[in-house]
JSON list of C-alpha atoms in Angstrom, two decimals:
[
{"chain": "D", "resi": 1, "resn": "UNK", "atom": "CA", "xyz": [26.88, -90.04, -59.97]},
{"chain": "D", "resi": 2, "resn": "UNK", "atom": "CA", "xyz": [30.26, -89.09, -61.63]},
{"chain": "D", "resi": 3, "resn": "UNK", "atom": "CA", "xyz": [31.71, -85.64, -60.56]},
{"chain": "D", "resi": 4, "resn": "UNK", "atom": "CA", "xyz": [34.04, -83.64, -62.57]},
{"chain": "D", "resi": 5, "resn": "UNK", "atom": "CA", "xyz": [37.63, -84.15, -61.50]},
{"chain": "D", "resi": 6, "resn": "UNK", "atom": "CA", "xyz": [39.37, -81.33, -59.66]},
{"chain": "D", "resi": 7, "resn": "UNK", "atom": "CA", "xyz": [38.37, -77.80, -58.63]},
{"chain": "D", "resi": 8, "resn": "UNK", "atom": "CA", "xyz": [38.74, -76.28, -61.98]},
{"chain": "D", "resi": 9, "resn": "UNK", "atom": "CA", "xyz": [36.60, -78.74, -63.80]},
{"chain": "D", "resi": 10, "resn": "UNK", "atom": "CA", "xyz": [33.98, -78.47, -61.05]},
{"chain": "D", "resi": 11, "resn": "UNK", "atom": "CA", "xyz": [33.82, -74.70, -61.42]},
{"chain": "D", "resi": 12, "resn": "UNK", "atom": "CA", "xyz": [33.95, -74.90, -65.23]},
{"chain": "D", "resi": 13, "resn": "UNK", "atom": "CA", "xyz": [30.94, -77.39, -65.02]},
{"chain": "D", "resi": 14, "resn": "UNK", "atom": "CA", "xyz": [28.93, -75.25, -62.53]},
{"chain": "D", "resi": 15, "resn": "UNK", "atom": "CA", "xyz": [29.52, -72.07, -64.65]},
{"chain": "D", "resi": 16, "resn": "UNK", "atom": "CA", "xyz": [28.05, -73.88, -67.68]},
{"chain": "D", "resi": 17, "resn": "UNK", "atom": "CA", "xyz": [25.09, -74.98, -65.43]},
{"chain": "D", "resi": 18, "resn": "UNK", "atom": "CA", "xyz": [24.51, -71.31, -64.37]},
{"chain": "D", "resi": 19, "resn": "UNK", "atom": "CA", "xyz": [24.47, -70.25, -67.83]},
{"chain": "D", "resi": 20, "resn": "UNK", "atom": "CA", "xyz": [21.94, -72.98, -68.80]},
{"chain": "D", "resi": 21, "resn": "UNK", "atom": "CA", "xyz": [19.71, -72.02, -65.92]},
{"chain": "D", "resi": 22, "resn": "UNK", "atom": "CA", "xyz": [19.28, -68.48, -67.17]},
{"chain": "D", "resi": 23, "resn": "UNK", "atom": "CA", "xyz": [16.22, -68.66, -69.48]},
{"chain": "D", "resi": 24, "resn": "UNK", "atom": "CA", "xyz": [16.61, -65.49, -71.45]},
{"chain": "D", "resi": 25, "resn": "UNK", "atom": "CA", "xyz": [20.37, -66.23, -71.89]},
{"chain": "D", "resi": 26, "resn": "UNK", "atom": "CA", "xyz": [19.46, -69.70, -73.56]},
{"chain": "D", "resi": 27, "resn": "UNK", "atom": "CA", "xyz": [16.73, -68.09, -75.74]},
{"chain": "D", "resi": 28, "resn": "UNK", "atom": "CA", "xyz": [19.34, -65.41, -76.90]},
{"chain": "D", "resi": 29, "resn": "UNK", "atom": "CA", "xyz": [21.70, -68.13, -78.02]},
{"chain": "D", "resi": 30, "resn": "UNK", "atom": "CA", "xyz": [19.06, -70.60, -79.52]},
{"chain": "D", "resi": 31, "resn": "UNK", "atom": "CA", "xyz": [16.44, -68.57, -81.36]},
{"chain": "D", "resi": 32, "resn": "UNK", "atom": "CA", "xyz": [18.49, -67.02, -83.97]},
{"chain": "D", "resi": 33, "resn": "UNK", "atom": "CA", "xyz": [16.81, -67.63, -87.12]},
{"chain": "D", "resi": 34, "resn": "UNK", "atom": "CA", "xyz": [13.60, -65.56, -86.69]},
{"chain": "D", "resi": 35, "resn": "UNK", "atom": "CA", "xyz": [14.49, -62.31, -87.87]},
{"chain": "D", "resi": 36, "resn": "UNK", "atom": "CA", "xyz": [14.91, -58.85, -86.21]},
{"chain": "D", "resi": 37, "resn": "UNK", "atom": "CA", "xyz": [11.38, -58.48, -84.98]},
{"chain": "D", "resi": 38, "resn": "UNK", "atom": "CA", "xyz": [10.88, -61.99, -83.51]},
{"chain": "D", "resi": 39, "resn": "UNK", "atom": "CA", "xyz": [9.66, -62.11, -79.92]},
{"chain": "D", "resi": 40, "resn": "UNK", "atom": "CA", "xyz": [11.70, -65.15, -79.12]},
{"chain": "D", "resi": 41, "resn": "UNK", "atom": "CA", "xyz": [11.95, -64.38, -75.33]},
{"chain": "D", "resi": 42, "resn": "UNK", "atom": "CA", "xyz": [8.27, -65.27, -75.32]},
{"chain": "D", "resi": 43, "resn": "UNK", "atom": "CA", "xyz": [9.05, -68.73, -76.84]},
{"chain": "D", "resi": 44, "resn": "UNK", "atom": "CA", "xyz": [9.66, -72.07, -74.66]},
{"chain": "D", "resi": 45, "resn": "UNK", "atom": "CA", "xyz": [13.25, -72.41, -73.11]},
{"chain": "D", "resi": 46, "resn": "UNK", "atom": "CA", "xyz": [15.48, -74.75, -75.06]},
{"chain": "D", "resi": 47, "resn": "UNK", "atom": "CA", "xyz": [16.73, -77.57, -73.52]},
{"chain": "D", "resi": 48, "resn": "UNK", "atom": "CA", "xyz": [20.45, -78.39, -72.41]},
{"chain": "D", "resi": 49, "resn": "UNK", "atom": "CA", "xyz": [20.61, -80.94, -75.31]},
{"chain": "D", "resi": 50, "resn": "UNK", "atom": "CA", "xyz": [19.55, -78.37, -77.78]},
{"chain": "D", "resi": 51, "resn": "UNK", "atom": "CA", "xyz": [22.51, -76.01, -76.57]},
{"chain": "D", "resi": 52, "resn": "UNK", "atom": "CA", "xyz": [25.43, -78.24, -75.56]},
{"chain": "D", "resi": 53, "resn": "UNK", "atom": "CA", "xyz": [27.88, -78.77, -78.26]},
{"chain": "D", "resi": 54, "resn": "UNK", "atom": "CA", "xyz": [25.62, -76.74, -80.64]},
{"chain": "D", "resi": 55, "resn": "UNK", "atom": "CA", "xyz": [25.65, -73.25, -79.33]},
{"chain": "D", "resi": 56, "resn": "UNK", "atom": "CA", "xyz": [27.35, -73.60, -75.92]},
{"chain": "D", "resi": 57, "resn": "UNK", "atom": "CA", "xyz": [30.78, -75.27, -75.90]},
{"chain": "D", "resi": 58, "resn": "UNK", "atom": "CA", "xyz": [33.65, -76.06, -73.46]},
{"chain": "D", "resi": 59, "resn": "UNK", "atom": "CA", "xyz": [36.95, -75.10, -74.94]},
{"chain": "D", "resi": 60, "resn": "UNK", "atom": "CA", "xyz": [38.33, -72.31, -76.87]},
{"chain": "D", "resi": 61, "resn": "UNK", "atom": "CA", "xyz": [36.92, -73.00, -80.32]},
{"chain": "D", "resi": 62, "resn": "UNK", "atom": "CA", "xyz": [33.61, -73.29, -81.83]},
{"chain": "D", "resi": 63, "resn": "UNK", "atom": "CA", "xyz": [33.71, -75.93, -84.61]},
{"chain": "D", "resi": 64, "resn": "UNK", "atom": "CA", "xyz": [32.74, -74.53, -88.09]},
{"chain": "D", "resi": 65, "resn": "UNK", "atom": "CA", "xyz": [31.95, -71.18, -86.87]},
{"chain": "D", "resi": 66, "resn": "UNK", "atom": "CA", "xyz": [32.92, -69.52, -90.08]},
{"chain": "D", "resi": 67, "resn": "UNK", "atom": "CA", "xyz": [30.51, -71.63, -92.15]},
{"chain": "D", "resi": 68, "resn": "UNK", "atom": "CA", "xyz": [27.15, -70.71, -90.29]},
{"chain": "D", "resi": 69, "resn": "UNK", "atom": "CA", "xyz": [25.11, -67.98, -88.75]},
{"chain": "D", "resi": 70, "resn": "UNK", "atom": "CA", "xyz": [24.25, -67.94, -85.04]},
{"chain": "D", "resi": 71, "resn": "UNK", "atom": "CA", "xyz": [25.17, -67.11, -81.46]},
{"chain": "D", "resi": 72, "resn": "UNK", "atom": "CA", "xyz": [27.74, -69.20, -79.59]},
{"chain": "D", "resi": 73, "resn": "UNK", "atom": "CA", "xyz": [29.33, -69.27, -76.10]},
{"chain": "D", "resi": 74, "resn": "UNK", "atom": "CA", "xyz": [32.63, -71.00, -75.34]},
{"chain": "D", "resi": 75, "resn": "UNK", "atom": "CA", "xyz": [34.02, -71.36, -71.68]},
{"chain": "D", "resi": 76, "resn": "UNK", "atom": "CA", "xyz": [37.42, -72.53, -70.81]},
{"chain": "D", "resi": 77, "resn": "UNK", "atom": "CA", "xyz": [39.85, -72.28, -67.66]},
{"chain": "D", "resi": 78, "resn": "UNK", "atom": "CA", "xyz": [42.76, -69.79, -68.37]},
{"chain": "D", "resi": 79, "resn": "UNK", "atom": "CA", "xyz": [44.39, -69.48, -64.98]},
{"chain": "D", "resi": 80, "resn": "UNK", "atom": "CA", "xyz": [44.31, -71.89, -61.89]},
{"chain": "D", "resi": 81, "resn": "UNK", "atom": "CA", "xyz": [46.59, -70.79, -58.90]},
{"chain": "D", "resi": 82, "resn": "UNK", "atom": "CA", "xyz": [46.67, -70.47, -55.07]},
{"chain": "D", "resi": 83, "resn": "UNK", "atom": "CA", "xyz": [44.97, -67.24, -54.10]},
{"chain": "D", "resi": 84, "resn": "UNK", "atom": "CA", "xyz": [48.24, -65.91, -52.47]},
{"chain": "D", "resi": 85, "resn": "UNK", "atom": "CA", "xyz": [51.71, -67.34, -53.32]},
{"chain": "D", "resi": 86, "resn": "UNK", "atom": "CA", "xyz": [51.72, -68.86, -49.81]},
{"chain": "D", "resi": 87, "resn": "UNK", "atom": "CA", "xyz": [48.28, -70.37, -49.90]},
{"chain": "D", "resi": 88, "resn": "UNK", "atom": "CA", "xyz": [47.86, -74.09, -50.15]},
{"chain": "D", "resi": 89, "resn": "UNK", "atom": "CA", "xyz": [44.21, -74.07, -48.97]},
{"chain": "D", "resi": 90, "resn": "UNK", "atom": "CA", "xyz": [42.51, -71.19, -51.09]},
{"chain": "D", "resi": 91, "resn": "UNK", "atom": "CA", "xyz": [42.65, -71.63, -54.97]},
{"chain": "D", "resi": 92, "resn": "UNK", "atom": "CA", "xyz": [41.60, -69.05, -57.62]},
{"chain": "D", "resi": 93, "resn": "UNK", "atom": "CA", "xyz": [40.25, -70.09, -60.94]},
{"chain": "D", "resi": 94, "resn": "UNK", "atom": "CA", "xyz": [40.04, -67.70, -63.85]},
{"chain": "D", "resi": 95, "resn": "UNK", "atom": "CA", "xyz": [37.53, -68.72, -66.66]},
{"chain": "D", "resi": 96, "resn": "UNK", "atom": "CA", "xyz": [37.13, -67.05, -69.89]},
{"chain": "D", "resi": 97, "resn": "UNK", "atom": "CA", "xyz": [33.66, -67.01, -71.45]},
{"chain": "D", "resi": 98, "resn": "UNK", "atom": "CA", "xyz": [33.70, -66.18, -75.20]},
{"chain": "D", "resi": 99, "resn": "UNK", "atom": "CA", "xyz": [30.41, -64.85, -76.85]},
{"chain": "D", "resi": 100, "resn": "UNK", "atom": "CA", "xyz": [30.11, -64.73, -80.72]},
{"chain": "D", "resi": 101, "resn": "UNK", "atom": "CA", "xyz": [27.49, -63.67, -82.78]},
{"chain": "D", "resi": 102, "resn": "UNK", "atom": "CA", "xyz": [27.00, -63.40, -86.54]},
{"chain": "D", "resi": 103, "resn": "UNK", "atom": "CA", "xyz": [25.67, -60.35, -88.10]},
{"chain": "D", "resi": 104, "resn": "UNK", "atom": "CA", "xyz": [22.60, -61.96, -89.53]},
{"chain": "D", "resi": 105, "resn": "UNK", "atom": "CA", "xyz": [21.18, -62.57, -86.15]},
{"chain": "D", "resi": 106, "resn": "UNK", "atom": "CA", "xyz": [22.82, -59.61, -84.15]},
{"chain": "D", "resi": 107, "resn": "UNK", "atom": "CA", "xyz": [19.96, -57.14, -84.39]},
{"chain": "D", "resi": 108, "resn": "UNK", "atom": "CA", "xyz": [16.91, -58.12, -82.33]},
{"chain": "D", "resi": 109, "resn": "UNK", "atom": "CA", "xyz": [13.78, -56.63, -80.82]},
{"chain": "D", "resi": 110, "resn": "UNK", "atom": "CA", "xyz": [15.62, -56.47, -77.44]},
{"chain": "D", "resi": 111, "resn": "UNK", "atom": "CA", "xyz": [18.72, -54.79, -78.61]},
{"chain": "D", "resi": 112, "resn": "UNK", "atom": "CA", "xyz": [21.95, -56.18, -80.06]},
{"chain": "D", "resi": 113, "resn": "UNK", "atom": "CA", "xyz": [22.21, -59.98, -79.49]},
{"chain": "D", "resi": 114, "resn": "UNK", "atom": "CA", "xyz": [25.87, -59.99, -78.35]},
{"chain": "D", "resi": 115, "resn": "UNK", "atom": "CA", "xyz": [25.49, -57.30, -75.88]},
{"chain": "D", "resi": 116, "resn": "UNK", "atom": "CA", "xyz": [22.20, -58.95, -74.58]},
{"chain": "D", "resi": 117, "resn": "UNK", "atom": "CA", "xyz": [24.11, -62.32, -74.16]},
{"chain": "D", "resi": 118, "resn": "UNK", "atom": "CA", "xyz": [27.05, -60.51, -72.26]},
{"chain": "D", "resi": 119, "resn": "UNK", "atom": "CA", "xyz": [24.45, -59.04, -69.94]},
{"chain": "D", "resi": 120, "resn": "UNK", "atom": "CA", "xyz": [22.63, -62.19, -69.32]},
{"chain": "D", "resi": 121, "resn": "UNK", "atom": "CA", "xyz": [25.90, -64.08, -68.60]},
{"chain": "D", "resi": 122, "resn": "UNK", "atom": "CA", "xyz": [26.83, -61.37, -66.02]},
{"chain": "D", "resi": 123, "resn": "UNK", "atom": "CA", "xyz": [23.35, -61.68, -64.40]},
{"chain": "D", "resi": 124, "resn": "UNK", "atom": "CA", "xyz": [23.77, -65.54, -64.48]},
{"chain": "D", "resi": 125, "resn": "UNK", "atom": "CA", "xyz": [27.34, -65.63, -62.76]},
{"chain": "D", "resi": 126, "resn": "UNK", "atom": "CA", "xyz": [28.13, -62.53, -60.98]},
{"chain": "D", "resi": 127, "resn": "UNK", "atom": "CA", "xyz": [28.23, -63.01, -57.09]},
{"chain": "D", "resi": 128, "resn": "UNK", "atom": "CA", "xyz": [26.91, -66.68, -57.41]},
{"chain": "D", "resi": 129, "resn": "UNK", "atom": "CA", "xyz": [28.19, -69.44, -55.20]},
{"chain": "D", "resi": 130, "resn": "UNK", "atom": "CA", "xyz": [30.23, -71.83, -57.34]},
{"chain": "D", "resi": 131, "resn": "UNK", "atom": "CA", "xyz": [31.42, -75.34, -56.29]},
{"chain": "D", "resi": 132, "resn": "UNK", "atom": "CA", "xyz": [29.86, -74.89, -52.87]},
{"chain": "D", "resi": 133, "resn": "UNK", "atom": "CA", "xyz": [32.03, -72.40, -51.22]},
{"chain": "D", "resi": 134, "resn": "UNK", "atom": "CA", "xyz": [33.46, -70.42, -54.19]},
{"chain": "D", "resi": 135, "resn": "UNK", "atom": "CA", "xyz": [32.26, -67.01, -55.03]},
{"chain": "D", "resi": 136, "resn": "UNK", "atom": "CA", "xyz": [31.99, -66.10, -58.72]},
{"chain": "D", "resi": 137, "resn": "UNK", "atom": "CA", "xyz": [32.81, -62.65, -59.90]},
{"chain": "D", "resi": 138, "resn": "UNK", "atom": "CA", "xyz": [32.78, -61.20, -63.44]},
{"chain": "D", "resi": 139, "resn": "UNK", "atom": "CA", "xyz": [35.86, -59.14, -63.37]},
{"chain": "D", "resi": 140, "resn": "UNK", "atom": "CA", "xyz": [35.85, -57.66, -66.97]},
{"chain": "D", "resi": 141, "resn": "UNK", "atom": "CA", "xyz": [34.61, -57.60, -70.42]},
{"chain": "D", "resi": 142, "resn": "UNK", "atom": "CA", "xyz": [36.33, -56.85, -73.62]},
{"chain": "D", "resi": 143, "resn": "UNK", "atom": "CA", "xyz": [35.92, -57.05, -77.40]},
{"chain": "D", "resi": 144, "resn": "UNK", "atom": "CA", "xyz": [37.39, -59.77, -79.51]},
{"chain": "D", "resi": 145, "resn": "UNK", "atom": "CA", "xyz": [39.72, -58.29, -82.03]},
{"chain": "D", "resi": 146, "resn": "UNK", "atom": "CA", "xyz": [40.44, -60.05, -85.37]},
{"chain": "D", "resi": 147, "resn": "UNK", "atom": "CA", "xyz": [37.13, -61.71, -85.96]},
{"chain": "D", "resi": 148, "resn": "UNK", "atom": "CA", "xyz": [35.80, -61.71, -89.39]},
{"chain": "D", "resi": 149, "resn": "UNK", "atom": "CA", "xyz": [33.85, -58.60, -90.11]},
{"chain": "D", "resi": 150, "resn": "UNK", "atom": "CA", "xyz": [30.50, -60.53, -90.15]},
{"chain": "D", "resi": 151, "resn": "UNK", "atom": "CA", "xyz": [30.97, -61.58, -86.64]},
{"chain": "D", "resi": 152, "resn": "UNK", "atom": "CA", "xyz": [31.26, -59.72, -83.34]},
{"chain": "D", "resi": 153, "resn": "UNK", "atom": "CA", "xyz": [32.28, -61.04, -79.99]},
{"chain": "D", "resi": 154, "resn": "UNK", "atom": "CA", "xyz": [33.19, -60.41, -76.38]},
{"chain": "D", "resi": 155, "resn": "UNK", "atom": "CA", "xyz": [35.33, -62.04, -73.79]},
{"chain": "D", "resi": 156, "resn": "UNK", "atom": "CA", "xyz": [33.84, -62.15, -70.19]},
{"chain": "D", "resi": 157, "resn": "UNK", "atom": "CA", "xyz": [36.51, -62.81, -67.50]},
{"chain": "D", "resi": 158, "resn": "UNK", "atom": "CA", "xyz": [35.13, -64.56, -64.50]},
{"chain": "D", "resi": 159, "resn": "UNK", "atom": "CA", "xyz": [37.05, -65.46, -61.26]},
{"chain": "D", "resi": 160, "resn": "UNK", "atom": "CA", "xyz": [36.17, -68.12, -58.81]},
{"chain": "D", "resi": 161, "resn": "UNK", "atom": "CA", "xyz": [37.83, -68.32, -55.35]},
{"chain": "D", "resi": 162, "resn": "UNK", "atom": "CA", "xyz": [37.27, -71.37, -53.26]},
{"chain": "D", "resi": 163, "resn": "UNK", "atom": "CA", "xyz": [38.57, -74.33, -51.12]},
{"chain": "D", "resi": 164, "resn": "UNK", "atom": "CA", "xyz": [39.30, -77.19, -53.57]},
{"chain": "D", "resi": 165, "resn": "UNK", "atom": "CA", "xyz": [39.92, -79.72, -50.88]},
{"chain": "D", "resi": 166, "resn": "UNK", "atom": "CA", "xyz": [37.41, -78.80, -48.40]},
{"chain": "D", "resi": 167, "resn": "UNK", "atom": "CA", "xyz": [35.66, -81.74, -46.63]},
{"chain": "D", "resi": 168, "resn": "UNK", "atom": "CA", "xyz": [32.70, -81.32, -44.54]},
{"chain": "D", "resi": 169, "resn": "UNK", "atom": "CA", "xyz": [33.20, -82.96, -41.02]},
{"chain": "D", "resi": 170, "resn": "UNK", "atom": "CA", "xyz": [30.28, -84.31, -39.08]}
]
């Protein structure tokens, strides 16, 4: 089996996997066309292939976002450094998770979609073990400024600390 190259890519891959494992989060992102009173949380969980590169992206931008309605998540590494200036063993990865929703689907039976997605991401990631020994912590959430008025969005800031070169000896 092929593995992601490097600690930062492993963390990014595992963060995406944690997002895909959260059933409610996947439904909030996927079922956006049913209307304000749709009970989409009672529907079947969408598959990873229905979400990856359609609603959940790795990288800073969602292709063609300004041409369609829906909910989208993007993840990207924003910082990768030793935990302390003198550390060669512990590394710290900061990942930005961007959530964008269109006004056509933001109102739901369960509250606003954008805030629900942010809450579900926090539940999926906060205090989880990432890349074996790295602890994942959501360190903050802030509004995305400058989006067109028909979109709303948030940045979630996630930090993972771990040992990128740790090898288990037997």
